[in-house]
C-alpha positions as a LaTeX table, in Angstrom:
\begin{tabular}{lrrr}
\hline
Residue & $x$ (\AA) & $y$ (\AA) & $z$ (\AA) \\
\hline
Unk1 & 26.70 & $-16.77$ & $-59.39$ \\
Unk2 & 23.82 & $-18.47$ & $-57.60$ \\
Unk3 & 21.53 & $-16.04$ & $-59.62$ \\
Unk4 & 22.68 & $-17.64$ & $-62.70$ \\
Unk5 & 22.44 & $-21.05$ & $-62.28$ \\
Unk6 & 19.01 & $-20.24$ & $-61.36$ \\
Unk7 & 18.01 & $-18.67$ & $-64.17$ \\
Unk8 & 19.31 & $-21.86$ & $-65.99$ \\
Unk9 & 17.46 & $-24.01$ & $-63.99$ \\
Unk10 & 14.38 & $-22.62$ & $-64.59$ \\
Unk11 & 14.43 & $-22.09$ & $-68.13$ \\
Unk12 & 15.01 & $-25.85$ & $-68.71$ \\
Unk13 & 12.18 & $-26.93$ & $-65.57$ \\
Unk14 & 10.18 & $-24.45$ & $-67.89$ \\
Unk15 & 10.57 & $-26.13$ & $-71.11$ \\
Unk16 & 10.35 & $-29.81$ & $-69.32$ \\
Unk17 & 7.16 & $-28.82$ & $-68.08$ \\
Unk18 & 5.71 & $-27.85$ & $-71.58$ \\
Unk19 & 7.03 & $-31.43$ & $-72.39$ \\
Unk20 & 5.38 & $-32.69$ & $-69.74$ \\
Unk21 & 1.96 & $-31.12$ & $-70.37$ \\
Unk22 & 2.04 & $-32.52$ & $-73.92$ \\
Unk23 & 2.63 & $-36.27$ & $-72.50$ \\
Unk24 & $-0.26$ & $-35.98$ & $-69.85$ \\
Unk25 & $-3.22$ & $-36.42$ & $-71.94$ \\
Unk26 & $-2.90$ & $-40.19$ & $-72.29$ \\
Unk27 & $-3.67$ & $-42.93$ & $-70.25$ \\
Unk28 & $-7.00$ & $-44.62$ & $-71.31$ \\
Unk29 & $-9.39$ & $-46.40$ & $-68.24$ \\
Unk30 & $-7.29$ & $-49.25$ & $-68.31$ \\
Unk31 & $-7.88$ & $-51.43$ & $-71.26$ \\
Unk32 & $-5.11$ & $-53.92$ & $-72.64$ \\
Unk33 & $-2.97$ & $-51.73$ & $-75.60$ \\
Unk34 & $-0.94$ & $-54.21$ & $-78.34$ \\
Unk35 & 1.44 & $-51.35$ & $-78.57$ \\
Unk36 & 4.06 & $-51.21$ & $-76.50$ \\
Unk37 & 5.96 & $-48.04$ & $-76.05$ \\
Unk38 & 9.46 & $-46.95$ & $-75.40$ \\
Unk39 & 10.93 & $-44.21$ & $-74.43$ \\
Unk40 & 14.63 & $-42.78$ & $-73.61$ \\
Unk41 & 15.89 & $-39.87$ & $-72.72$ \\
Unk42 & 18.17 & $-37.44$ & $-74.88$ \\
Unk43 & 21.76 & $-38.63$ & $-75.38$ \\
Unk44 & 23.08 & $-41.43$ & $-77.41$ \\
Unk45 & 23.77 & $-44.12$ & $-74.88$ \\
Unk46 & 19.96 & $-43.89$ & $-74.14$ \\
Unk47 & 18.90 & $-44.33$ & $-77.77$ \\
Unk48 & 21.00 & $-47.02$ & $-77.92$ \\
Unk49 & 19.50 & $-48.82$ & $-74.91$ \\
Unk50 & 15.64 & $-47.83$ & $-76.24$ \\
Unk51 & 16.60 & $-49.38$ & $-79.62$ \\
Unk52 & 18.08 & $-52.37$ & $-77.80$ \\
Unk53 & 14.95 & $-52.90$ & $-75.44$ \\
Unk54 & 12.48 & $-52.26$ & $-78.71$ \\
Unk55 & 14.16 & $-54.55$ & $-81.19$ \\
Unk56 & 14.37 & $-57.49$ & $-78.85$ \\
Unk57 & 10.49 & $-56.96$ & $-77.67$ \\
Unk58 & 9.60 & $-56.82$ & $-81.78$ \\
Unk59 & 11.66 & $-60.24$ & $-82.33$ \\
Unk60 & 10.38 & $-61.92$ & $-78.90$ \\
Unk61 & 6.96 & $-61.25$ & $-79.01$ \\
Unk62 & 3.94 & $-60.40$ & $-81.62$ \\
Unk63 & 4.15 & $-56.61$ & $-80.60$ \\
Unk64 & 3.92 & $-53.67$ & $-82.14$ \\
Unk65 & 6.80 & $-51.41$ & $-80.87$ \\
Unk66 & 6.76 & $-47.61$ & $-80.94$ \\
Unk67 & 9.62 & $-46.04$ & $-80.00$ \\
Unk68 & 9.16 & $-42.16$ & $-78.37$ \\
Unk69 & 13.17 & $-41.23$ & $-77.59$ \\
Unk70 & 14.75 & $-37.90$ & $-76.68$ \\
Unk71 & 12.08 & $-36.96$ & $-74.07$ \\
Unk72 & 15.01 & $-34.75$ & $-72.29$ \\
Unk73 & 15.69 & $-36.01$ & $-68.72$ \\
Unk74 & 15.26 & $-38.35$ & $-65.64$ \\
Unk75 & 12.09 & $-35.63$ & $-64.77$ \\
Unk76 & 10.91 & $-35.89$ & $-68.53$ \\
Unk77 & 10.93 & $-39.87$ & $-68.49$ \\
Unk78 & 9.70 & $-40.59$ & $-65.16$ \\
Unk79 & 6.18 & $-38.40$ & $-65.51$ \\
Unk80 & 5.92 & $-39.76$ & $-69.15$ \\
Unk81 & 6.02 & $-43.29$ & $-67.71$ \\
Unk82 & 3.80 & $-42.27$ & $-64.43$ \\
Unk83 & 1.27 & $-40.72$ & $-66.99$ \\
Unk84 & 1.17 & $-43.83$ & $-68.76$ \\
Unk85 & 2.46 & $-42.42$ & $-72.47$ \\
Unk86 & 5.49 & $-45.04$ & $-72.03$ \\
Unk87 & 5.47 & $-48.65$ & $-70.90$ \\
Unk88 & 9.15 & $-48.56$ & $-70.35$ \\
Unk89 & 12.39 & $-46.95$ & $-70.51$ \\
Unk90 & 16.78 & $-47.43$ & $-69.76$ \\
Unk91 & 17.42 & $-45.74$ & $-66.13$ \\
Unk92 & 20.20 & $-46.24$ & $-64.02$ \\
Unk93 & 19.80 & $-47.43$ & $-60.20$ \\
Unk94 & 22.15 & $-44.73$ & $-59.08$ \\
Unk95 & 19.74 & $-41.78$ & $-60.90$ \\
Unk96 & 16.97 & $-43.54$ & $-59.90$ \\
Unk97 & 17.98 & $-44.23$ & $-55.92$ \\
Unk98 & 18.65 & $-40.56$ & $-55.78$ \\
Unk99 & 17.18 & $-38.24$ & $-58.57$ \\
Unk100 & 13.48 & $-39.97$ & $-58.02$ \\
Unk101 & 13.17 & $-41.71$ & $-54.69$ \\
Unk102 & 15.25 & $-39.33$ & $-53.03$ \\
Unk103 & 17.40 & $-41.41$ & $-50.78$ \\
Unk104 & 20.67 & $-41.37$ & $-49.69$ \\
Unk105 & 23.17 & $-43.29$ & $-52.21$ \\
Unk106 & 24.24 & $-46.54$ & $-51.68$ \\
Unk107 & 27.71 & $-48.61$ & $-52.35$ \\
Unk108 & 26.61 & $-52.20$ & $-52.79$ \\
Unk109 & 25.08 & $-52.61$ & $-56.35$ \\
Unk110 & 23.06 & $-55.66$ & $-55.16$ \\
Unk111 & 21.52 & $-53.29$ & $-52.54$ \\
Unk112 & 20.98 & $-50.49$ & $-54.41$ \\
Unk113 & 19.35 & $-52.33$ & $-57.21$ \\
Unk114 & 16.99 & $-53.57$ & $-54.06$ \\
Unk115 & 15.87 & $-50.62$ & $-52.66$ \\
Unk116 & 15.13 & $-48.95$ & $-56.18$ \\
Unk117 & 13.11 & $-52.02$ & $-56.57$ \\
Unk118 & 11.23 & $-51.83$ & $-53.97$ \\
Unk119 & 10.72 & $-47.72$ & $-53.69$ \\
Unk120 & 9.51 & $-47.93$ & $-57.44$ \\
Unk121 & 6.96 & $-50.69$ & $-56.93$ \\
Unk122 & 5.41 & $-48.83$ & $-53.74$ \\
Unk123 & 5.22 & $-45.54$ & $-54.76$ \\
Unk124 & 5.15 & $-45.86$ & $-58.53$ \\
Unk125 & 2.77 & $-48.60$ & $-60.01$ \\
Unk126 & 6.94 & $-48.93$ & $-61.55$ \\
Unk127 & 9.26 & $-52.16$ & $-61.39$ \\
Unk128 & 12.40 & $-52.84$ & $-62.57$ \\
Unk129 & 13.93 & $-55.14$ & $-65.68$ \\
Unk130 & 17.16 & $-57.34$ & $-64.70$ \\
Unk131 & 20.57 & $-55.30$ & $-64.54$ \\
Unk132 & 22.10 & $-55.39$ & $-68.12$ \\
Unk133 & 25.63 & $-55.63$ & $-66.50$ \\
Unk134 & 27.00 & $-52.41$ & $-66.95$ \\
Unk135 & 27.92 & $-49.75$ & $-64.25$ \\
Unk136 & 27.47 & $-46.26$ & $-66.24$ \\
Unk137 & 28.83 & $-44.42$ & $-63.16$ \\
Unk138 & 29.64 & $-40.54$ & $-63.53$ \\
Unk139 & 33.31 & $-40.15$ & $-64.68$ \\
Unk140 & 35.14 & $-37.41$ & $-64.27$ \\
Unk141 & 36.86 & $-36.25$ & $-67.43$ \\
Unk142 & 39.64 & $-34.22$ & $-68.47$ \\
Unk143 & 41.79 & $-34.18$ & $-71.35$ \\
Unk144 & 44.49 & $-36.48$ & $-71.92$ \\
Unk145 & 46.98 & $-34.52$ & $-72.74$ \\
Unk146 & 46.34 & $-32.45$ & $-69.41$ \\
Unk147 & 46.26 & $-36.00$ & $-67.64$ \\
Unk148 & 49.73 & $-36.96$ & $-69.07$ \\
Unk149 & 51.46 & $-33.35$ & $-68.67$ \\
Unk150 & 50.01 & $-33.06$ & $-65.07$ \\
Unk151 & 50.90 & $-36.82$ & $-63.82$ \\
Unk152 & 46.84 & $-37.15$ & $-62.70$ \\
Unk153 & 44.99 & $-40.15$ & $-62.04$ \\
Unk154 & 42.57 & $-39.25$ & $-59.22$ \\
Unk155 & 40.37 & $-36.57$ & $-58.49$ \\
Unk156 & 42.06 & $-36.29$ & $-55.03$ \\
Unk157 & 45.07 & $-34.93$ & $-57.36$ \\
Unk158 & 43.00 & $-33.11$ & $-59.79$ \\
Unk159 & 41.82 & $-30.71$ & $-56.76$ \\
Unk160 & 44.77 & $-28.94$ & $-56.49$ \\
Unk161 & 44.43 & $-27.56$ & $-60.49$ \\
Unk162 & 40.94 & $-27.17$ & $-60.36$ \\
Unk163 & 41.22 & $-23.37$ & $-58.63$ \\
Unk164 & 42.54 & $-22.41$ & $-62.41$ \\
Unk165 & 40.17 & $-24.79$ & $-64.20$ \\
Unk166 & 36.74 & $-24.14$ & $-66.47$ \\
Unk167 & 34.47 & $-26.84$ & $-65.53$ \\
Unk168 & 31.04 & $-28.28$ & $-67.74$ \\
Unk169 & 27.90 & $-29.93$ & $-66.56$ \\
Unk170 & 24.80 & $-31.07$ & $-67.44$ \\
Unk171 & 22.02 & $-29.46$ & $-65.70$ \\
Unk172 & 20.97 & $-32.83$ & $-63.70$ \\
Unk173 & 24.11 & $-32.90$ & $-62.44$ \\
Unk174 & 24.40 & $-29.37$ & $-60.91$ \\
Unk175 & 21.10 & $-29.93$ & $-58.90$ \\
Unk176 & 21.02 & $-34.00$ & $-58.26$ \\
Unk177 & 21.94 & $-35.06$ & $-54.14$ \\
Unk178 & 24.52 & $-37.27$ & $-56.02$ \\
Unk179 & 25.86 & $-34.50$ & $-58.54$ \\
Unk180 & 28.00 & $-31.20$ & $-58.07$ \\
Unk181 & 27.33 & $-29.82$ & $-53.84$ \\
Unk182 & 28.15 & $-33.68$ & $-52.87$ \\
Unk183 & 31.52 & $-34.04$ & $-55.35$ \\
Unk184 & 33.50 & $-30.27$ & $-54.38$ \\
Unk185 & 32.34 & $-31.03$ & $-50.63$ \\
Unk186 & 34.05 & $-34.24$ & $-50.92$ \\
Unk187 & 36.85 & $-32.83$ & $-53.03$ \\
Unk188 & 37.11 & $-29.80$ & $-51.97$ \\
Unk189 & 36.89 & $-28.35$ & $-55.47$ \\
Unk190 & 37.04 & $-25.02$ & $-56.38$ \\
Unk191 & 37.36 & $-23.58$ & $-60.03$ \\
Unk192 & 37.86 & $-20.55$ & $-62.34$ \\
Unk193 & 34.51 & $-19.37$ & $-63.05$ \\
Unk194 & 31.21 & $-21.10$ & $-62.21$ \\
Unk195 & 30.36 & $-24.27$ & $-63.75$ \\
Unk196 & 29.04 & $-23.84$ & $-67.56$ \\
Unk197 & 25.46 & $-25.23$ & $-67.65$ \\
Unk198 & 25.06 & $-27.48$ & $-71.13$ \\
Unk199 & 23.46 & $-30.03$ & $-72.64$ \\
Unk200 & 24.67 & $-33.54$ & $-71.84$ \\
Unk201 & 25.72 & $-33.91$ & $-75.72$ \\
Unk202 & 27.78 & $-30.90$ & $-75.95$ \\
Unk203 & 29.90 & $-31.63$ & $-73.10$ \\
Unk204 & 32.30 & $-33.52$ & $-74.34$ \\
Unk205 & 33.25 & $-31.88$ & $-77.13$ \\
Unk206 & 33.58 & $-28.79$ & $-75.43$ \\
Unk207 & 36.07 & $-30.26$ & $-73.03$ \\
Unk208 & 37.77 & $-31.67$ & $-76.57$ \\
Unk209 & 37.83 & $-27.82$ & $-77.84$ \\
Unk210 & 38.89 & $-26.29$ & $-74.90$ \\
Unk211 & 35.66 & $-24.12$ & $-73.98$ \\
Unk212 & 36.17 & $-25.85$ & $-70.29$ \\
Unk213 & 38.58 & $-27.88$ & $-68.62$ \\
Unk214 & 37.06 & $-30.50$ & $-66.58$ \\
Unk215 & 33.44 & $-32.52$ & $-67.11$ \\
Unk216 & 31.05 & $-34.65$ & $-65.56$ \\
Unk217 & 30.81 & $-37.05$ & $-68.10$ \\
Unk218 & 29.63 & $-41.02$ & $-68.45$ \\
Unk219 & 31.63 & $-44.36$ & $-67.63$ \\
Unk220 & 30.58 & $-45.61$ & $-71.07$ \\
Unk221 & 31.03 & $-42.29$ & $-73.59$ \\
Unk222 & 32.45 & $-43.86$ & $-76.44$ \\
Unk223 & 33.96 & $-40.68$ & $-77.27$ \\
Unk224 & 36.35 & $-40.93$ & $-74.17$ \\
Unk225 & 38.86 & $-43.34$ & $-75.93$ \\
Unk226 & 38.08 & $-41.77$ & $-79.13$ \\
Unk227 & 39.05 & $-38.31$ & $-77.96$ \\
Unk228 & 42.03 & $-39.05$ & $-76.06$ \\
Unk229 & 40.19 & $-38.38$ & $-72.71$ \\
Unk230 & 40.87 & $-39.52$ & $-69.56$ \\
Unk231 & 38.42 & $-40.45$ & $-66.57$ \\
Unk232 & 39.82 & $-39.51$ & $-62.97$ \\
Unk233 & 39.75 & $-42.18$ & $-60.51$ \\
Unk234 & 36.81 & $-41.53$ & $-57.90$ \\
Unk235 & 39.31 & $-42.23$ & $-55.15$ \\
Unk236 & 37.12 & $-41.29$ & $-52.05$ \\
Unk237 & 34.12 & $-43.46$ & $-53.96$ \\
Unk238 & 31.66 & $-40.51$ & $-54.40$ \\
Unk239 & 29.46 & $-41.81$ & $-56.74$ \\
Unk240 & 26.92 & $-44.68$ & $-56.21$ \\
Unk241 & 26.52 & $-47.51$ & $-59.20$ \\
Unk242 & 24.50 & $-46.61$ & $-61.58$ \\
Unk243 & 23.36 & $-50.18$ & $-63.35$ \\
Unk244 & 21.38 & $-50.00$ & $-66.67$ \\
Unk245 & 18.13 & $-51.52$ & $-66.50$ \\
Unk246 & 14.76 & $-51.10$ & $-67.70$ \\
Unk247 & 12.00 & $-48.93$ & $-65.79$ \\
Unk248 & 8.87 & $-50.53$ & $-66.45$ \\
Unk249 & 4.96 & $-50.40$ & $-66.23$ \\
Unk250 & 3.56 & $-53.21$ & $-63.80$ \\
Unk251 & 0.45 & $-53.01$ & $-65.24$ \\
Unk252 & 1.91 & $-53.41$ & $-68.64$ \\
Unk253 & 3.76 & $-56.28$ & $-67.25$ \\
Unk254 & 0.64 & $-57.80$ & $-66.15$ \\
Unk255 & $-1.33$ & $-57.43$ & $-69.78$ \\
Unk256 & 2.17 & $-58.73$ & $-71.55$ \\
Unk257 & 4.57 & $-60.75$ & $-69.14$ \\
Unk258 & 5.98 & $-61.51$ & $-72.62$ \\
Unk259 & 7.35 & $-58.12$ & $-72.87$ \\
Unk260 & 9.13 & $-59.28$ & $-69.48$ \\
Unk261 & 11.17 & $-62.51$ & $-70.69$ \\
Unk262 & 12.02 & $-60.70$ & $-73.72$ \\
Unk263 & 13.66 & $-57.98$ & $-71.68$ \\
Unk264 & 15.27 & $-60.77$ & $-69.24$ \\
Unk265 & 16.90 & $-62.03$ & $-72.50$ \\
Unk266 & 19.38 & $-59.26$ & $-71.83$ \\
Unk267 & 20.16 & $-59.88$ & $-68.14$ \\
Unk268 & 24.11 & $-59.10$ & $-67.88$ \\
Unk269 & 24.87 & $-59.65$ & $-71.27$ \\
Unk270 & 26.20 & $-55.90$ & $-71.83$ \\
Unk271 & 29.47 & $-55.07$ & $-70.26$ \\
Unk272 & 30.89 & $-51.34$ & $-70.01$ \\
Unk273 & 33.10 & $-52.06$ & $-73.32$ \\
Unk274 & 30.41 & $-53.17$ & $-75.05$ \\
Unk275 & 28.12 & $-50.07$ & $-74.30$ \\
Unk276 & 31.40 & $-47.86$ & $-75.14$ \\
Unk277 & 31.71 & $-49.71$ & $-78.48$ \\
Unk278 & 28.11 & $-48.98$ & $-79.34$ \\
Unk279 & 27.82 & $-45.29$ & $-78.37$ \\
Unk280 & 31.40 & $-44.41$ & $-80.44$ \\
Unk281 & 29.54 & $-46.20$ & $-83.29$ \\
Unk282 & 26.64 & $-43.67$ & $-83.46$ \\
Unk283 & 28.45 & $-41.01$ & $-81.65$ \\
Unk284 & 31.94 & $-41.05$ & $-83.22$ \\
Unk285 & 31.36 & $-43.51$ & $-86.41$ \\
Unk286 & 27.67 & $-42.01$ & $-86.96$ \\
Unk287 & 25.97 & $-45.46$ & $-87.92$ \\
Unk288 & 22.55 & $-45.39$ & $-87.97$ \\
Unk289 & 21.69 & $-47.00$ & $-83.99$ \\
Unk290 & 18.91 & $-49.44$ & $-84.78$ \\
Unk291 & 21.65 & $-50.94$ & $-87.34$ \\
Unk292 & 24.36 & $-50.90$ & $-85.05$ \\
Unk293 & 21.71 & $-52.32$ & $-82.36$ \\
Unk294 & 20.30 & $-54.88$ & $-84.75$ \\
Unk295 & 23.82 & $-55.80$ & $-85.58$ \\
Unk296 & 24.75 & $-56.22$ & $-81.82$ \\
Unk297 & 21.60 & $-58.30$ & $-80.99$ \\
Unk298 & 22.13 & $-61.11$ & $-84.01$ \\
Unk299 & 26.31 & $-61.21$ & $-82.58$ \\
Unk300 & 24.84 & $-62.41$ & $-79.42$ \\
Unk301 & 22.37 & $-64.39$ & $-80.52$ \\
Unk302 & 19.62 & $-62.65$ & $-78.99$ \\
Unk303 & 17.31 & $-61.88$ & $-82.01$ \\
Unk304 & 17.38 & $-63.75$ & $-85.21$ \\
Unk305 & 18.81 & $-62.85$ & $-88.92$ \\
Unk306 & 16.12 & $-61.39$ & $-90.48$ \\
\hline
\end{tabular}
């Protein structure tokens, strides 16, 4: 079962890597670009926050935008960014605590947003936009109807139905410090089969069609309501916070600080319903994001009518 998940794992290191190779060629000696770029990775809630960050740059400052989205993962993103073929992009302090810098997770969000601050503008060349006041923590989903049949609200009660359960995750999550080894150790989880290996976009519906049972999926999936899914309480508080905020070029910062108080426009001004409102809009309503994005901005007053 090990074998396999190997296998899957380096298929999809293979194919980031050819990703990878085609960002590298980039980064001139230095000289001041009017283009800013932004990238995301590949799932809705991450277009969402690229259109977001891009439309309020365009309307706060005389800048070309280009947006570059779906560059796959937290790997993809972070050498994109490093390499210089980004300027910025929507990370998560939990991801990037553990996933980049390596370190153990934290609790305190305050802390956590600290240390990823600091770890990012050492190593990286990298700092860090304002949080955007959402905590897009792992959730751990099952079906409703399983919820309500089963009386389950926690994952402490979920272990003792996982032995005949199917469970689906993302490949970042199966090999992350802060993903699967760390959540059945503190669980004690076992299930049916070994974990099916998918992409981040598919999960949910699968759990909706029955293909698996249980899924590691996001705090703010507008499809969760939608769906009639239900997140299990992380009762023995696993999971770290994972704020949204921007992941951003210094050097960028320091040819543009414009480009800066744009992006502090949207200090705390998005809260978990909000962000679950906006993904079920291009996930489960299929609007068109930069509408639904453009739409959001002008209703808080953050870009203007045009």
């Amino acid at each position: 079962m090990a074998n396999t998940s190997h296998i899957f794992g380096w298929k999809y290191i293979a194919g980031s890597l050819l990703i990878v190779l085609s960002l590298l060629p980039v980064v001139g000696c230095g000289r001041h670009r009017e283009r800013i770029v932004v990238g995301s990775k590949n799932f809705t809630e991450q277009l969402v926050l690229g259109e977001m960050f891009a439309q309020v740059i365009e309307a706060r400052t005389h800048l070309e935008v280009e947006r570059r989205f779906y560059l796959a993962g937290t790997f993809i993103c972070h050498q994109a960014i490093l390499a210089g073929r980004i300027d910025l992009y929507p990370e998560y302090t939990g991801t990037a605590l553990t996933a980049v810098l390596k370190e153990q997770p934290g609790r305190d969000k305050q802390e956590v947003y600290r240390r990823v601050k600091q770890g990012y503008e050492s190593r990286f060349g990298l700092t860090l936009g304002p949080a955007l006041g959402f905590d897009d923590t792992f959730a751990m989903v099952i079906r409703g109807d399983d919820a309500r049949k089963l009386n389950l609200h926690t994952m402490s009660e979920a272990a003792a139905y996982t032995p005949k359960w199917r469970a689906g995750f993302g490949y970042e999550f199966m090999e992350r410090p802060d993903g699967y080894k760390g959540l059945v150790a503190t669980y004690g989880l076992r299930f049916a089969e070994p974990p099916r290996i998918m992409d981040l976009g598919l999960v949910t519906r699968a759990l909706k069609e029955r293909q698996v049972d249980l899924i590691a999926g996001n705090n703010t999936d507008g499809l969760i309501p939608a769906l009639d899914l239900f997140v299990l309480e992380d009762d023995r508080h696993y999971f770290p916070p994972y704020e949204g905020i921007a992941i951003i070029r210094q050097e960028m910062l320091k040819n543009h600080p414009e480009v800066g108080t744009a992006l502090a426009s949207l200090a705390g001004v998005i809260s978990d319903e909000d962000l679950r409102r906006l993904n079920y809009a291009v996930d489960g309503a299929h609007k068109d994001a930069a509408i639904v994005v453009h739409d959001f901005l002008r209703e808080r007053n953050l870009i203007g009518t045009q």
